[in-house]
Amino acid sequence: MANTHLLYLHGFRSSPLSAKAQLTAARVAARHPGVTWWCPQLPPSPREALALVQRGIADWPAGRMAVIGSSLGGFYASWVAHAKHCPSVLLNPAVDPARDLARYIGEQTAWHDPEARFFFRAEYIDELRAWDVRGQAPGGAELLLAMQGDEVLDWREMVERYPQARQVVLPGGDHALSVYPEWVDAVLEFCQLA
């Protein structure tokens, strides 16, 4: 049975205005007009971000959704997929954000609007640890899209973290996954959209 709902989760300092989110939204609208699409603006608190997501997908039909996550959104997508038993696509996912984001405690700017500022608090590191599903079986089929040239996260950790995933590891590239336009159709096909 095809999926009728698609959730997209953006990364740290990112937003629904990211090129990947916008491209995915446009492609879903053009090719899967009956699919419910949601890409929320996630708050900096992991607890609040996942509470927002849980509320937003609470009424989505069981077994009829998929989730895509980029960077920190990939970490969140793993949790959502585990909780909802749905397929997930992980785009250069954060493997250990509690470790990696500890150096960002303090005031931050939003990537798509440098005038927008937020404070990343020390307690968010513990919140990230609380939502980590490493070591648990995946909730559904997984597709990992990782770039060896990612300047922010180590693609080898991604490959190790997701051994059961269908893995597409590409040479070069960057954390922003600039090759995504070439892969968006394969990503949506993996999500098995109606």
Short mmCIF file of C-alpha atoms in Angstrom, two decimals:
data_model
loop_
_atom_site.label_atom_id
_atom_site.label_comp_id
_atom_site.label_asym_id
_atom_site.label_seq_id
_atom_site.Cartn_x
_atom_site.Cartn_y
_atom_site.Cartn_z
CA MET A 1 0.00 0.00 0.00
CA ALA A 2 1.36 3.41 -0.98
CA ASN A 3 2.13 6.08 1.59
CA THR A 4 -0.18 9.08 1.74
CA HIS A 5 1.77 11.26 4.20
CA LEU A 6 5.33 12.57 4.05
CA LEU A 7 7.21 14.35 6.85
CA TYR A 8 10.41 16.32 6.14
CA LEU A 9 12.66 17.33 9.05
CA HIS A 10 15.32 19.97 8.48
CA GLY A 11 18.70 20.24 10.17
CA PHE A 12 20.29 22.44 12.84
CA ARG A 13 20.00 26.16 12.03
CA SER A 14 18.02 25.24 8.92
CA SER A 15 14.34 25.65 8.07
CA PRO A 16 11.56 24.65 5.68
CA LEU A 17 13.18 27.19 3.33
CA SER A 18 16.19 24.92 2.70
CA ALA A 19 16.82 24.04 -0.93
CA LYS A 20 16.25 20.32 -0.22
CA ALA A 21 12.96 20.94 1.59
CA GLN A 22 11.71 23.30 -1.12
CA LEU A 23 12.70 20.95 -3.94
CA THR A 24 11.09 17.98 -2.21
CA ALA A 25 7.89 19.95 -1.53
CA ALA A 26 7.67 21.04 -5.17
CA ARG A 27 8.28 17.52 -6.47
CA VAL A 28 5.69 16.03 -4.09
CA ALA A 29 3.12 18.65 -5.16
CA ALA A 30 3.81 18.03 -8.85
CA ARG A 31 4.01 14.24 -8.86
CA HIS A 32 2.07 13.16 -5.77
CA PRO A 33 -0.65 15.83 -5.35
CA GLY A 34 -2.74 13.63 -3.07
CA VAL A 35 0.07 13.19 -0.52
CA THR A 36 -0.07 15.18 2.70
CA TRP A 37 3.26 17.04 3.02
CA TRP A 38 4.53 18.61 6.23
CA CYS A 39 7.85 20.29 6.88
CA PRO A 40 7.59 22.12 10.20
CA GLN A 41 9.93 24.80 11.50
CA LEU A 42 11.62 22.93 14.35
CA PRO A 43 12.44 24.76 17.58
CA PRO A 44 16.01 24.52 18.92
CA SER A 45 14.97 22.31 21.85
CA PRO A 46 15.00 18.64 20.76
CA ARG A 47 12.28 17.87 23.31
CA GLU A 48 10.08 20.64 21.91
CA ALA A 49 10.92 19.72 18.31
CA LEU A 50 9.86 16.10 18.73
CA ALA A 51 6.80 17.09 20.77
CA LEU A 52 5.75 19.34 17.87
CA VAL A 53 6.30 16.49 15.41
CA GLN A 54 4.41 14.01 17.58
CA ARG A 55 1.41 16.36 17.78
CA GLY A 56 1.54 17.03 14.04
CA ILE A 57 1.54 13.38 12.98
CA ALA A 58 -0.67 12.01 15.78
CA ASP A 59 -3.64 11.60 13.42
CA TRP A 60 -1.68 10.38 10.41
CA PRO A 61 -2.81 6.91 9.31
CA ALA A 62 -0.68 4.09 10.68
CA GLY A 63 1.42 2.43 8.03
CA ARG A 64 0.79 5.18 5.46
CA MET A 65 3.63 7.61 6.15
CA ALA A 66 7.33 8.10 5.49
CA VAL A 67 9.88 10.54 6.89
CA ILE A 68 12.87 12.32 5.36
CA GLY A 69 15.48 13.97 7.58
CA SER A 70 18.53 16.04 6.77
CA SER A 71 21.48 16.35 9.19
CA LEU A 72 19.95 16.84 12.67
CA GLY A 73 16.62 16.14 11.00
CA GLY A 74 18.02 12.72 10.07
CA PHE A 75 18.62 12.01 13.76
CA TYR A 76 15.02 13.03 14.46
CA ALA A 77 13.76 11.01 11.48
CA SER A 78 15.34 7.87 12.95
CA TRP A 79 13.34 8.42 16.13
CA VAL A 80 10.10 9.09 14.21
CA ALA A 81 10.60 6.00 12.02
CA HIS A 82 11.29 3.90 15.10
CA ALA A 83 8.15 5.20 16.85
CA LYS A 84 5.84 5.03 13.81
CA HIS A 85 7.32 1.93 12.11
CA CYS A 86 7.69 3.74 8.82
CA PRO A 87 10.32 4.11 6.10
CA SER A 88 12.92 6.83 6.53
CA VAL A 89 15.37 8.62 4.25
CA LEU A 90 18.45 9.99 5.98
CA LEU A 91 20.32 12.76 4.16
CA ASN A 92 23.83 13.24 5.60
CA PRO A 93 22.32 12.47 9.03
CA ALA A 94 23.75 13.55 12.35
CA VAL A 95 24.89 10.37 14.09
CA ASP A 96 25.85 11.78 17.50
CA PRO A 97 24.40 15.31 17.75
CA ALA A 98 24.84 15.40 21.54
CA ARG A 99 28.58 15.23 20.93
CA ASP A 100 28.69 17.39 17.82
CA LEU A 101 26.39 20.22 18.91
CA ALA A 102 27.98 20.74 22.33
CA ARG A 103 30.32 23.30 20.76
CA TYR A 104 27.30 25.33 19.55
CA ILE A 105 25.90 26.11 22.99
CA GLY A 106 25.07 29.80 22.96
CA GLU A 107 23.49 32.26 20.56
CA GLN A 108 23.12 31.05 16.97
CA THR A 109 21.83 32.51 13.73
CA ALA A 110 19.39 30.82 11.38
CA TRP A 111 20.96 29.67 8.14
CA HIS A 112 18.24 31.08 5.85
CA ASP A 113 17.73 34.28 7.82
CA PRO A 114 20.92 35.51 9.55
CA GLU A 115 18.84 38.21 11.27
CA ALA A 116 16.90 35.47 13.11
CA ARG A 117 18.70 34.40 16.25
CA PHE A 118 18.09 31.66 18.78
CA PHE A 119 19.86 30.32 21.84
CA PHE A 120 21.05 26.72 21.89
CA ARG A 121 21.05 25.76 25.57
CA ALA A 122 23.28 23.31 27.42
CA GLU A 123 20.26 21.25 28.53
CA TYR A 124 19.50 20.50 24.87
CA ILE A 125 22.48 18.15 24.85
CA ASP A 126 20.77 15.92 27.44
CA GLU A 127 17.54 16.16 25.43
CA LEU A 128 19.40 14.84 22.39
CA ARG A 129 20.74 11.92 24.39
CA ALA A 130 17.21 11.09 25.55
CA TRP A 131 15.92 10.79 21.94
CA ASP A 132 18.82 8.67 20.63
CA VAL A 133 17.67 5.32 19.18
CA ARG A 134 21.12 4.02 18.24
CA GLY A 135 21.42 0.30 18.93
CA GLN A 136 17.70 -0.28 18.42
CA ALA A 137 16.24 -1.99 15.37
CA PRO A 138 15.04 0.40 12.66
CA GLY A 139 11.33 1.09 12.60
CA GLY A 140 11.08 0.51 8.87
CA ALA A 141 13.10 0.47 5.67
CA GLU A 142 15.92 3.01 5.67
CA LEU A 143 17.73 4.80 2.85
CA LEU A 144 21.01 6.54 3.72
CA LEU A 145 22.32 9.16 1.30
CA ALA A 146 25.80 10.22 2.42
CA MET A 147 28.45 12.42 0.83
CA GLN A 148 32.11 11.58 1.38
CA GLY A 149 32.93 15.28 1.04
CA ASP A 150 30.64 16.33 3.91
CA GLU A 151 32.63 19.02 5.69
CA VAL A 152 30.49 18.90 8.85
CA LEU A 153 29.78 15.21 9.55
CA ASP A 154 31.79 12.04 8.90
CA TRP A 155 30.20 9.82 6.25
CA ARG A 156 31.96 6.76 7.75
CA GLU A 157 30.02 7.25 11.00
CA MET A 158 26.81 7.44 8.98
CA VAL A 159 27.58 4.15 7.22
CA GLU A 160 28.44 2.50 10.55
CA ARG A 161 25.33 3.90 12.28
CA TYR A 162 22.93 2.62 9.60
CA PRO A 163 24.23 -0.87 8.64
CA GLN A 164 20.74 -2.15 7.77
CA ALA A 165 19.94 0.80 5.50
CA ARG A 166 20.13 0.81 1.76
CA GLN A 167 23.27 2.94 1.52
CA VAL A 168 24.16 5.35 -1.25
CA VAL A 169 27.59 6.83 -0.54
CA LEU A 170 28.75 9.34 -3.10
CA PRO A 171 32.25 10.75 -3.57
CA GLY A 172 32.84 14.46 -3.07
CA GLY A 173 29.86 16.67 -2.38
CA ASP A 174 29.18 18.63 0.76
CA HIS A 175 27.01 18.73 3.87
CA ALA A 176 24.32 20.71 2.04
CA LEU A 177 24.02 17.70 -0.29
CA SER A 178 24.22 19.82 -3.44
CA VAL A 179 23.65 16.65 -5.51
CA TYR A 180 20.16 16.26 -4.02
CA PRO A 181 18.31 17.46 -7.15
CA GLU A 182 19.72 14.44 -8.97
CA TRP A 183 18.44 12.13 -6.22
CA VAL A 184 15.07 13.57 -5.21
CA ASP A 185 13.08 11.22 -7.46
CA ALA A 186 14.91 8.17 -6.06
CA VAL A 187 14.26 9.44 -2.54
CA LEU A 188 10.54 9.85 -3.21
CA GLU A 189 10.37 6.45 -4.91
CA PHE A 190 11.90 4.91 -1.78
CA CYS A 191 9.18 6.63 0.30
CA GLN A 192 6.57 4.73 -1.77
CA LEU A 193 4.22 7.68 -2.16
CA ALA A 194 0.71 7.36 -3.53
#
